[in-house]
């Protein structure tokens, strides 16, 4: 009964564009699309880069760190999309994408998954090092505050979401390494900034692709976001050259990290140039797939 009412509301109050997204969300056609709709893309990237950053610095992370990273990021992304899905049937319906309709349709399953992941994290927490727990508590407090800010207020003074995601995502993946090797904090800082920039560009490209057909004035994006959107190719090219230069010139850096960042940024730029020949849902999935570049460097990592 509830599902029928939702279908009627969507059909009568939303444009064809929204109806198409809803249909895509309920009938995923390939594993890559399902990977995105299930909110598995970002957790996969986070877990992979957490392991990769440590391995590039001659550290062997216990499996608990990788699993906990995957679970924590999945919970955050699933919860964020469920909260966004509250807009279904409202005047802000046009801001939603296929992932939001998919989460709304399977709300109970996602809520059960979030509860299960929370329990699993609670079990894994005692196995973490004290230094890592302290850093994650600080990051978690900042993240919770920002989470509340973006979903409970419309403050124009908040940090742009695209930049915030990049900063939080990069910080989370570097924490396990710097918690075990505090002496690497200074040397890894430039790499963390480059990775945060790449993650922010990922969000900006996705925003540009998902809103390309809608008037810019219809979206309450931050002024910094609009500025970045007008210069995406230039910003990405700059990141590629900086990462490549660090790979080549800074012999004290863990060269696989900036190299992987450069390749990921290049992939985003290529996707951007092919955006008119690729479906929006596929583009969204491929944008995160562009960050599995650490797999290409497996033969070059310390053993």
mmCIF file of N, CA, C and O in Angstrom, residues 164-257:
data_model
loop_
_atom_site.group_PDB
_atom_site.id
_atom_site.type_symbol
_atom_site.label_atom_id
_atom_site.label_comp_id
_atom_site.label_asym_id
_atom_site.label_seq_id
_atom_site.Cartn_x
_atom_site.Cartn_y
_atom_site.Cartn_z
ATOM 1 N N UNK A 164 34.371 19.323 1.756
ATOM 2 C CA UNK A 164 34.311 18.620 3.035
ATOM 3 C C UNK A 164 34.468 17.115 2.853
ATOM 4 O O UNK A 164 35.202 16.456 3.599
ATOM 5 N N UNK A 165 33.789 16.557 1.846
ATOM 6 C CA UNK A 165 33.891 15.118 1.586
ATOM 7 C C UNK A 165 35.330 14.737 1.282
ATOM 8 O O UNK A 165 35.850 13.737 1.792
ATOM 9 N N UNK A 166 36.001 15.535 0.458
ATOM 10 C CA UNK A 166 37.389 15.253 0.121
ATOM 11 C C UNK A 166 38.286 15.258 1.343
ATOM 12 O O UNK A 166 39.129 14.361 1.522
ATOM 13 N N UNK A 167 38.121 16.245 2.211
ATOM 14 C CA UNK A 167 38.949 16.358 3.412
ATOM 15 C C UNK A 167 38.707 15.196 4.374
ATOM 16 O O UNK A 167 39.655 14.574 4.869
ATOM 17 N N UNK A 168 37.443 14.907 4.655
ATOM 18 C CA UNK A 168 37.122 13.828 5.592
ATOM 19 C C UNK A 168 37.559 12.471 5.036
ATOM 20 O O UNK A 168 38.092 11.633 5.774
ATOM 21 N N UNK A 169 37.323 12.257 3.742
ATOM 22 C CA UNK A 169 37.650 10.976 3.125
ATOM 23 C C UNK A 169 39.154 10.733 3.180
ATOM 24 O O UNK A 169 39.616 9.651 3.559
ATOM 25 N N UNK A 170 39.936 11.741 2.805
ATOM 26 C CA UNK A 170 41.389 11.602 2.805
ATOM 27 C C UNK A 170 41.922 11.411 4.220
ATOM 28 O O UNK A 170 42.792 10.563 4.470
ATOM 29 N N UNK A 171 41.407 12.193 5.159
ATOM 30 C CA UNK A 171 41.865 12.079 6.546
ATOM 31 C C UNK A 171 41.625 10.671 7.086
ATOM 32 O O UNK A 171 42.499 10.083 7.740
ATOM 33 N N UNK A 172 40.453 10.116 6.793
ATOM 34 C CA UNK A 172 40.117 8.786 7.301
ATOM 35 C C UNK A 172 41.060 7.719 6.760
ATOM 36 O O UNK A 172 41.451 6.798 7.488
ATOM 37 N N UNK A 173 41.448 7.835 5.500
ATOM 38 C CA UNK A 173 42.304 6.807 4.903
ATOM 39 C C UNK A 173 43.762 6.921 5.345
ATOM 40 O O UNK A 173 44.491 5.929 5.341
ATOM 41 N N UNK A 174 44.193 8.114 5.744
ATOM 42 C CA UNK A 174 45.581 8.294 6.186
ATOM 43 C C UNK A 174 45.770 8.023 7.674
ATOM 44 O O UNK A 174 46.902 7.787 8.119
ATOM 45 N N UNK A 175 44.691 8.075 8.457
ATOM 46 C CA UNK A 175 44.816 7.920 9.911
ATOM 47 C C UNK A 175 45.475 6.605 10.336
ATOM 48 O O UNK A 175 46.376 6.617 11.199
ATOM 49 N N UNK A 176 45.088 5.438 9.802
ATOM 50 C CA UNK A 176 45.735 4.208 10.260
ATOM 51 C C UNK A 176 47.251 4.211 10.082
ATOM 52 O O UNK A 176 47.978 3.642 10.905
ATOM 53 N N UNK A 177 47.727 4.860 9.026
ATOM 54 C CA UNK A 177 49.175 4.907 8.788
ATOM 55 C C UNK A 177 49.875 5.865 9.742
ATOM 56 O O UNK A 177 50.871 5.515 10.386
ATOM 57 N N UNK A 178 49.360 7.094 9.859
ATOM 58 C CA UNK A 178 50.031 8.073 10.717
ATOM 59 C C UNK A 178 49.873 7.721 12.199
ATOM 60 O O UNK A 178 50.694 8.142 13.023
ATOM 61 N N UNK A 179 48.832 6.955 12.551
ATOM 62 C CA UNK A 179 48.676 6.534 13.947
ATOM 63 C C UNK A 179 49.783 5.558 14.331
ATOM 64 O O UNK A 179 50.245 5.553 15.482
ATOM 65 N N UNK A 180 50.206 4.741 13.392
ATOM 66 C CA UNK A 180 51.282 3.777 13.654
ATOM 67 C C UNK A 180 52.665 4.362 13.417
ATOM 68 O O UNK A 180 53.643 3.889 13.990
ATOM 69 N N UNK A 181 52.727 5.356 12.535
ATOM 70 C CA UNK A 181 54.013 5.997 12.237
ATOM 71 C C UNK A 181 53.870 7.518 12.348
ATOM 72 O O UNK A 181 53.784 8.209 11.331
ATOM 73 N N UNK A 182 53.849 8.060 13.565
ATOM 74 C CA UNK A 182 53.699 9.515 13.733
ATOM 75 C C UNK A 182 54.800 10.311 13.039
ATOM 76 O O UNK A 182 54.585 11.473 12.677
ATOM 77 N N UNK A 183 55.952 9.694 12.845
ATOM 78 C CA UNK A 183 57.063 10.385 12.187
ATOM 79 C C UNK A 183 56.775 10.680 10.717
ATOM 80 O O UNK A 183 57.479 11.493 10.097
ATOM 81 N N UNK A 184 55.742 10.052 10.152
ATOM 82 C CA UNK A 184 55.413 10.258 8.741
ATOM 83 C C UNK A 184 54.391 11.380 8.526
ATOM 84 O O UNK A 184 54.058 11.687 7.383
ATOM 85 N N UNK A 185 53.901 11.980 9.592
ATOM 86 C CA UNK A 185 52.823 12.959 9.460
ATOM 87 C C UNK A 185 53.201 14.117 8.547
ATOM 88 O O UNK A 185 52.407 14.545 7.703
ATOM 89 N N UNK A 186 54.399 14.643 8.696
ATOM 90 C CA UNK A 186 54.819 15.793 7.888
ATOM 91 C C UNK A 186 55.026 15.385 6.436
ATOM 92 O O UNK A 186 54.560 16.059 5.512
ATOM 93 N N UNK A 187 55.704 14.271 6.216
ATOM 94 C CA UNK A 187 56.010 13.857 4.846
ATOM 95 C C UNK A 187 54.762 13.412 4.084
ATOM 96 O O UNK A 187 54.696 13.533 2.850
ATOM 97 N N UNK A 188 53.752 12.910 4.812
ATOM 98 C CA UNK A 188 52.534 12.451 4.149
ATOM 99 C C UNK A 188 51.511 13.564 3.957
ATOM 100 O O UNK A 188 50.537 13.381 3.219
ATOM 101 N N UNK A 189 51.720 14.708 4.608
ATOM 102 C CA UNK A 189 50.746 15.801 4.508
ATOM 103 C C UNK A 189 50.509 16.260 3.070
ATOM 104 O O UNK A 189 49.346 16.408 2.659
ATOM 105 N N UNK A 190 51.565 16.490 2.251
ATOM 106 C CA UNK A 190 51.308 16.889 0.850
ATOM 107 C C UNK A 190 50.508 15.839 0.079
ATOM 108 O O UNK A 190 49.651 16.186 -0.738
ATOM 109 N N UNK A 191 50.785 14.557 0.364
ATOM 110 C CA UNK A 191 50.062 13.491 -0.335
ATOM 111 C C UNK A 191 48.600 13.456 0.107
ATOM 112 O O UNK A 191 47.708 13.217 -0.718
ATOM 113 N N UNK A 192 48.370 13.694 1.394
ATOM 114 C CA UNK A 192 46.993 13.727 1.893
ATOM 115 C C UNK A 192 46.215 14.878 1.254
ATOM 116 O O UNK A 192 45.035 14.732 0.911
ATOM 117 N N UNK A 193 46.885 16.019 1.075
ATOM 118 C CA UNK A 193 46.232 17.174 0.444
ATOM 119 C C UNK A 193 45.906 16.862 -1.018
ATOM 120 O O UNK A 193 44.819 17.185 -1.516
ATOM 121 N N UNK A 194 46.843 16.220 -1.709
ATOM 122 C CA UNK A 194 46.602 15.855 -3.109
ATOM 123 C C UNK A 194 45.440 14.872 -3.220
ATOM 124 O O UNK A 194 44.580 14.996 -4.102
ATOM 125 N N UNK A 195 45.393 13.893 -2.315
ATOM 126 C CA UNK A 195 44.309 12.908 -2.361
ATOM 127 C C UNK A 195 42.978 13.551 -2.012
ATOM 128 O O UNK A 195 41.942 13.244 -2.620
ATOM 129 N N UNK A 196 42.981 14.454 -1.032
ATOM 130 C CA UNK A 196 41.753 15.175 -0.683
ATOM 131 C C UNK A 196 41.253 15.987 -1.870
ATOM 132 O O UNK A 196 40.047 16.052 -2.133
ATOM 133 N N UNK A 197 42.192 16.595 -2.603
ATOM 134 C CA UNK A 197 41.820 17.363 -3.795
ATOM 135 C C UNK A 197 41.203 16.451 -4.849
ATOM 136 O O UNK A 197 40.190 16.799 -5.474
ATOM 137 N N UNK A 198 41.795 15.288 -5.043
ATOM 138 C CA UNK A 198 41.262 14.337 -6.019
ATOM 139 C C UNK A 198 39.850 13.886 -5.631
ATOM 140 O O UNK A 198 38.959 13.784 -6.479
ATOM 141 N N UNK A 199 39.633 13.628 -4.340
ATOM 142 C CA UNK A 199 38.312 13.211 -3.876
ATOM 143 C C UNK A 199 37.287 14.325 -4.058
ATOM 144 O O UNK A 199 36.131 14.075 -4.435
ATOM 145 N N UNK A 200 37.703 15.565 -3.802
ATOM 146 C CA UNK A 200 36.796 16.699 -3.996
ATOM 147 C C UNK A 200 36.457 16.867 -5.469
ATOM 148 O O UNK A 200 35.309 17.153 -5.829
ATOM 149 N N UNK A 201 37.449 16.692 -6.338
ATOM 150 C CA UNK A 201 37.205 16.780 -7.778
ATOM 151 C C UNK A 201 36.242 15.691 -8.230
ATOM 152 O O UNK A 201 35.388 15.919 -9.101
ATOM 153 N N UNK A 202 36.357 14.513 -7.627
ATOM 154 C CA UNK A 202 35.426 13.428 -7.916
ATOM 155 C C UNK A 202 33.989 13.883 -7.648
ATOM 156 O O UNK A 202 33.092 13.702 -8.473
ATOM 157 N N UNK A 203 33.770 14.508 -6.490
ATOM 158 C CA UNK A 203 32.428 15.000 -6.130
ATOM 159 C C UNK A 203 31.977 16.110 -7.073
ATOM 160 O O UNK A 203 30.796 16.174 -7.459
ATOM 161 N N UNK A 204 32.905 16.983 -7.451
ATOM 162 C CA UNK A 204 32.556 18.104 -8.325
ATOM 163 C C UNK A 204 32.192 17.626 -9.725
ATOM 164 O O UNK A 204 31.252 18.133 -10.345
ATOM 165 N N UNK A 205 32.941 16.662 -10.236
ATOM 166 C CA UNK A 205 32.616 16.104 -11.552
ATOM 167 C C UNK A 205 31.233 15.465 -11.524
ATOM 168 O O UNK A 205 30.427 15.652 -12.445
ATOM 169 N N UNK A 206 30.961 14.707 -10.480
ATOM 170 C CA UNK A 206 29.656 14.055 -10.361
ATOM 171 C C UNK A 206 28.546 15.098 -10.312
ATOM 172 O O UNK A 206 27.507 14.959 -10.968
ATOM 173 N N UNK A 207 28.762 16.152 -9.550
ATOM 174 C CA UNK A 207 27.772 17.228 -9.477
ATOM 175 C C UNK A 207 27.544 17.845 -10.855
ATOM 176 O O UNK A 207 26.401 18.089 -11.264
ATOM 177 N N UNK A 208 28.633 18.095 -11.574
ATOM 178 C CA UNK A 208 28.516 18.698 -12.903
ATOM 179 C C UNK A 208 27.760 17.787 -13.860
ATOM 180 O O UNK A 208 26.908 18.247 -14.633
ATOM 181 N N UNK A 209 28.031 16.489 -13.808
ATOM 182 C CA UNK A 209 27.368 15.550 -14.710
ATOM 183 C C UNK A 209 25.882 15.409 -14.370
ATOM 184 O O UNK A 209 25.037 15.305 -15.255
ATOM 185 N N UNK A 210 25.566 15.396 -13.085
ATOM 186 C CA UNK A 210 24.183 15.166 -12.671
ATOM 187 C C UNK A 210 23.306 16.406 -12.810
ATOM 188 O O UNK A 210 22.086 16.285 -12.818
ATOM 189 N N UNK A 211 23.911 17.581 -12.915
ATOM 190 C CA UNK A 211 23.123 18.812 -12.996
ATOM 191 C C UNK A 211 23.378 19.586 -14.285
ATOM 192 O O UNK A 211 23.012 20.746 -14.387
ATOM 193 N N UNK A 212 24.001 18.949 -15.244
ATOM 194 C CA UNK A 212 24.362 19.659 -16.479
ATOM 195 C C UNK A 212 23.149 20.147 -17.257
ATOM 196 O O UNK A 212 23.213 21.160 -17.952
ATOM 197 N N UNK A 213 22.021 19.453 -17.128
ATOM 198 C CA UNK A 213 20.844 19.820 -17.920
ATOM 199 C C UNK A 213 19.897 20.757 -17.184
ATOM 200 O O UNK A 213 18.838 21.094 -17.692
ATOM 201 N N UNK A 214 20.268 21.162 -15.978
ATOM 202 C CA UNK A 214 19.390 22.008 -15.182
ATOM 203 C C UNK A 214 20.011 23.383 -14.984
ATOM 204 O O UNK A 214 21.221 23.512 -14.901
ATOM 205 N N UNK A 215 19.211 24.427 -14.920
ATOM 206 C CA UNK A 215 19.743 25.769 -14.721
ATOM 207 C C UNK A 215 20.534 25.865 -13.427
ATOM 208 O O UNK A 215 20.117 25.338 -12.402
ATOM 209 N N UNK A 216 21.670 26.543 -13.484
ATOM 210 C CA UNK A 216 22.524 26.654 -12.319
ATOM 211 C C UNK A 216 21.815 27.358 -11.170
ATOM 212 O O UNK A 216 22.042 27.075 -10.004
ATOM 213 N N UNK A 217 20.910 28.258 -11.498
ATOM 214 C CA UNK A 217 20.210 29.018 -10.458
ATOM 215 C C UNK A 217 19.240 28.159 -9.656
ATOM 216 O O UNK A 217 18.778 28.563 -8.594
ATOM 217 N N UNK A 218 18.933 26.967 -10.162
ATOM 218 C CA UNK A 218 17.991 26.103 -9.451
ATOM 219 C C UNK A 218 18.632 25.379 -8.284
ATOM 220 O O UNK A 218 17.962 24.689 -7.534
ATOM 221 N N UNK A 219 19.943 25.496 -8.125
ATOM 222 C CA UNK A 219 20.651 24.733 -7.111
ATOM 223 C C UNK A 219 21.354 25.673 -6.148
ATOM 224 O O UNK A 219 22.004 26.630 -6.555
ATOM 225 N N UNK A 220 21.238 25.366 -4.885
ATOM 226 C CA UNK A 220 21.806 26.217 -3.865
ATOM 227 C C UNK A 220 23.222 25.773 -3.532
ATOM 228 O O UNK A 220 23.568 25.544 -2.372
ATOM 229 N N UNK A 221 24.041 25.648 -4.535
ATOM 230 C CA UNK A 221 25.424 25.241 -4.329
ATOM 231 C C UNK A 221 26.229 26.412 -3.782
ATOM 232 O O UNK A 221 25.911 27.573 -4.010
ATOM 233 N N UNK A 222 27.275 26.081 -3.064
ATOM 234 C CA UNK A 222 28.158 27.093 -2.497
ATOM 235 C C UNK A 222 28.862 27.854 -3.616
ATOM 236 O O UNK A 222 29.102 27.319 -4.697
ATOM 237 N N UNK A 223 29.217 29.121 -3.352
ATOM 238 C CA UNK A 223 29.892 29.943 -4.362
ATOM 239 C C UNK A 223 31.205 29.300 -4.793
ATOM 240 O O UNK A 223 31.576 29.345 -5.976
ATOM 241 N N UNK A 224 31.908 28.673 -3.837
ATOM 242 C CA UNK A 224 33.170 28.013 -4.174
ATOM 243 C C UNK A 224 32.932 26.832 -5.110
ATOM 244 O O UNK A 224 33.753 26.533 -5.983
ATOM 245 N N UNK A 225 31.790 26.170 -4.939
ATOM 246 C CA UNK A 225 31.450 25.046 -5.819
ATOM 247 C C UNK A 225 31.226 25.537 -7.242
ATOM 248 O O UNK A 225 31.725 24.939 -8.202
ATOM 249 N N UNK A 226 30.482 26.621 -7.395
ATOM 250 C CA UNK A 226 30.247 27.180 -8.729
ATOM 251 C C UNK A 226 31.556 27.599 -9.389
ATOM 252 O O UNK A 226 31.759 27.381 -10.586
ATOM 253 N N UNK A 227 32.457 28.186 -8.606
ATOM 254 C CA UNK A 227 33.758 28.608 -9.143
ATOM 255 C C UNK A 227 34.562 27.402 -9.614
ATOM 256 O O UNK A 227 35.155 27.417 -10.702
ATOM 257 N N UNK A 228 34.575 26.356 -8.802
ATOM 258 C CA UNK A 228 35.313 25.151 -9.171
ATOM 259 C C UNK A 228 34.712 24.475 -10.395
ATOM 260 O O UNK A 228 35.436 23.975 -11.259
ATOM 261 N N UNK A 229 33.379 24.466 -10.493
ATOM 262 C CA UNK A 229 32.723 23.829 -11.629
ATOM 263 C C UNK A 229 33.095 24.495 -12.953
ATOM 264 O O UNK A 229 33.178 23.836 -13.989
ATOM 265 N N UNK A 230 33.317 25.807 -12.911
ATOM 266 C CA UNK A 230 33.695 26.518 -14.135
ATOM 267 C C UNK A 230 35.141 26.256 -14.539
ATOM 268 O O UNK A 230 35.531 26.585 -15.661
ATOM 269 N N UNK A 231 35.915 25.662 -13.627
ATOM 270 C CA UNK A 231 37.342 25.451 -13.917
ATOM 271 C C UNK A 231 37.777 24.014 -13.670
ATOM 272 O O UNK A 231 38.949 23.758 -13.366
ATOM 273 N N UNK A 232 36.841 23.080 -13.809
ATOM 274 C CA UNK A 232 37.151 21.682 -13.509
ATOM 275 C C UNK A 232 38.326 21.112 -14.317
ATOM 276 O O UNK A 232 39.247 20.530 -13.743
ATOM 277 N N UNK A 233 38.329 21.256 -15.652
ATOM 278 C CA UNK A 233 39.463 20.712 -16.417
ATOM 279 C C UNK A 233 40.805 21.315 -16.003
ATOM 280 O O UNK A 233 41.802 20.597 -15.893
ATOM 281 N N UNK A 234 40.804 22.623 -15.740
ATOM 282 C CA UNK A 234 42.044 23.291 -15.337
ATOM 283 C C UNK A 234 42.519 22.788 -13.971
ATOM 284 O O UNK A 234 43.715 22.488 -13.782
ATOM 285 N N UNK A 235 41.611 22.685 -13.023
ATOM 286 C CA UNK A 235 41.967 22.202 -11.694
ATOM 287 C C UNK A 235 42.477 20.764 -11.741
ATOM 288 O O UNK A 235 43.449 20.417 -11.064
ATOM 289 N N UNK A 236 41.827 19.943 -12.539
ATOM 290 C CA UNK A 236 42.228 18.546 -12.638
ATOM 291 C C UNK A 236 43.595 18.411 -13.310
ATOM 292 O O UNK A 236 44.438 17.605 -12.878
ATOM 293 N N UNK A 237 43.813 19.183 -14.344
ATOM 294 C CA UNK A 237 45.119 19.161 -15.011
ATOM 295 C C UNK A 237 46.217 19.590 -14.051
ATOM 296 O O UNK A 237 47.313 18.999 -14.021
ATOM 297 N N UNK A 238 45.937 20.620 -13.251
ATOM 298 C CA UNK A 238 46.911 21.059 -12.258
ATOM 299 C C UNK A 238 47.230 19.962 -11.261
ATOM 300 O O UNK A 238 48.394 19.752 -10.893
ATOM 301 N N UNK A 239 46.207 19.235 -10.810
ATOM 302 C CA UNK A 239 46.424 18.134 -9.870
ATOM 303 C C UNK A 239 47.261 17.036 -10.508
ATOM 304 O O UNK A 239 48.157 16.465 -9.864
ATOM 305 N N UNK A 240 46.999 16.742 -11.765
ATOM 306 C CA UNK A 240 47.762 15.702 -12.463
ATOM 307 C C UNK A 240 49.238 16.072 -12.526
ATOM 308 O O UNK A 240 50.123 15.248 -12.226
ATOM 309 N N UNK A 241 49.538 17.318 -12.880
ATOM 310 C CA UNK A 241 50.932 17.738 -12.990
ATOM 311 C C UNK A 241 51.624 17.776 -11.627
ATOM 312 O O UNK A 241 52.788 17.379 -11.501
ATOM 313 N N UNK A 242 50.918 18.246 -10.597
ATOM 314 C CA UNK A 242 51.513 18.268 -9.262
ATOM 315 C C UNK A 242 51.811 16.856 -8.760
ATOM 316 O O UNK A 242 52.883 16.597 -8.197
ATOM 317 N N UNK A 243 50.866 15.954 -8.972
ATOM 318 C CA UNK A 243 51.062 14.571 -8.534
ATOM 319 C C UNK A 243 52.190 13.905 -9.308
ATOM 320 O O UNK A 243 53.020 13.190 -8.728
ATOM 321 N N UNK A 244 52.225 14.150 -10.612
ATOM 322 C CA UNK A 244 53.291 13.573 -11.432
ATOM 323 C C UNK A 244 54.652 14.130 -11.025
ATOM 324 O O UNK A 244 55.653 13.398 -10.976
ATOM 325 N N UNK A 245 54.694 15.433 -10.735
ATOM 326 C CA UNK A 245 55.956 16.057 -10.323
ATOM 327 C C UNK A 245 56.439 15.476 -8.999
ATOM 328 O O UNK A 245 57.639 15.205 -8.828
ATOM 329 N N UNK A 246 55.522 15.269 -8.067
ATOM 330 C CA UNK A 246 55.899 14.696 -6.777
ATOM 331 C C UNK A 246 56.369 13.257 -6.942
ATOM 332 O O UNK A 246 57.292 12.815 -6.262
ATOM 333 N N UNK A 247 55.743 12.540 -7.854
ATOM 334 C CA UNK A 247 56.167 11.169 -8.138
ATOM 335 C C UNK A 247 57.603 11.138 -8.650
ATOM 336 O O UNK A 247 58.408 10.289 -8.264
ATOM 337 N N UNK A 248 57.928 12.113 -9.495
ATOM 338 C CA UNK A 248 59.227 12.126 -10.172
ATOM 339 C C UNK A 248 60.340 12.778 -9.353
ATOM 340 O O UNK A 248 61.482 12.300 -9.361
ATOM 341 N N UNK A 249 60.005 13.838 -8.620
ATOM 342 C CA UNK A 249 61.051 14.663 -8.019
ATOM 343 C C UNK A 249 61.265 14.437 -6.525
ATOM 344 O O UNK A 249 62.384 14.595 -6.039
ATOM 345 N N UNK A 250 60.212 14.120 -5.803
ATOM 346 C CA UNK A 250 60.346 13.973 -4.357
ATOM 347 C C UNK A 250 60.700 12.524 -4.024
ATOM 348 O O UNK A 250 59.842 11.666 -3.916
ATOM 349 N N UNK A 251 61.982 12.284 -3.814
ATOM 350 C CA UNK A 251 62.437 10.907 -3.604
ATOM 351 C C UNK A 251 62.120 10.398 -2.200
ATOM 352 O O UNK A 251 62.255 9.204 -1.929
ATOM 353 N N UNK A 252 61.718 11.279 -1.291
ATOM 354 C CA UNK A 252 61.360 10.843 0.050
ATOM 355 C C UNK A 252 59.881 10.473 0.150
ATOM 356 O O UNK A 252 59.454 9.897 1.142
ATOM 357 N N UNK A 253 59.127 10.829 -0.837
ATOM 358 C CA UNK A 253 57.698 10.498 -0.826
ATOM 359 C C UNK A 253 57.497 9.050 -1.249
ATOM 360 O O UNK A 253 58.341 8.448 -1.897
ATOM 361 N N UNK A 254 56.357 8.496 -0.850
ATOM 362 C CA UNK A 254 56.006 7.150 -1.298
ATOM 363 C C UNK A 254 55.425 7.298 -2.694
ATOM 364 O O UNK A 254 54.224 7.525 -2.857
ATOM 365 N N UNK A 255 56.261 7.153 -3.703
ATOM 366 C CA UNK A 255 55.889 7.511 -5.071
ATOM 367 C C UNK A 255 54.629 6.816 -5.592
ATOM 368 O O UNK A 255 53.910 7.406 -6.408
ATOM 369 N N UNK A 256 54.304 5.586 -5.163
ATOM 370 C CA UNK A 256 53.060 4.999 -5.703
ATOM 371 C C UNK A 256 51.805 5.811 -5.380
ATOM 372 O O UNK A 256 50.837 5.791 -6.146
ATOM 373 N N UNK A 257 51.811 6.542 -4.258
ATOM 374 C CA UNK A 257 50.618 7.288 -3.858
ATOM 375 C C UNK A 257 50.338 8.447 -4.813
ATOM 376 O O UNK A 257 49.235 8.534 -5.372
#
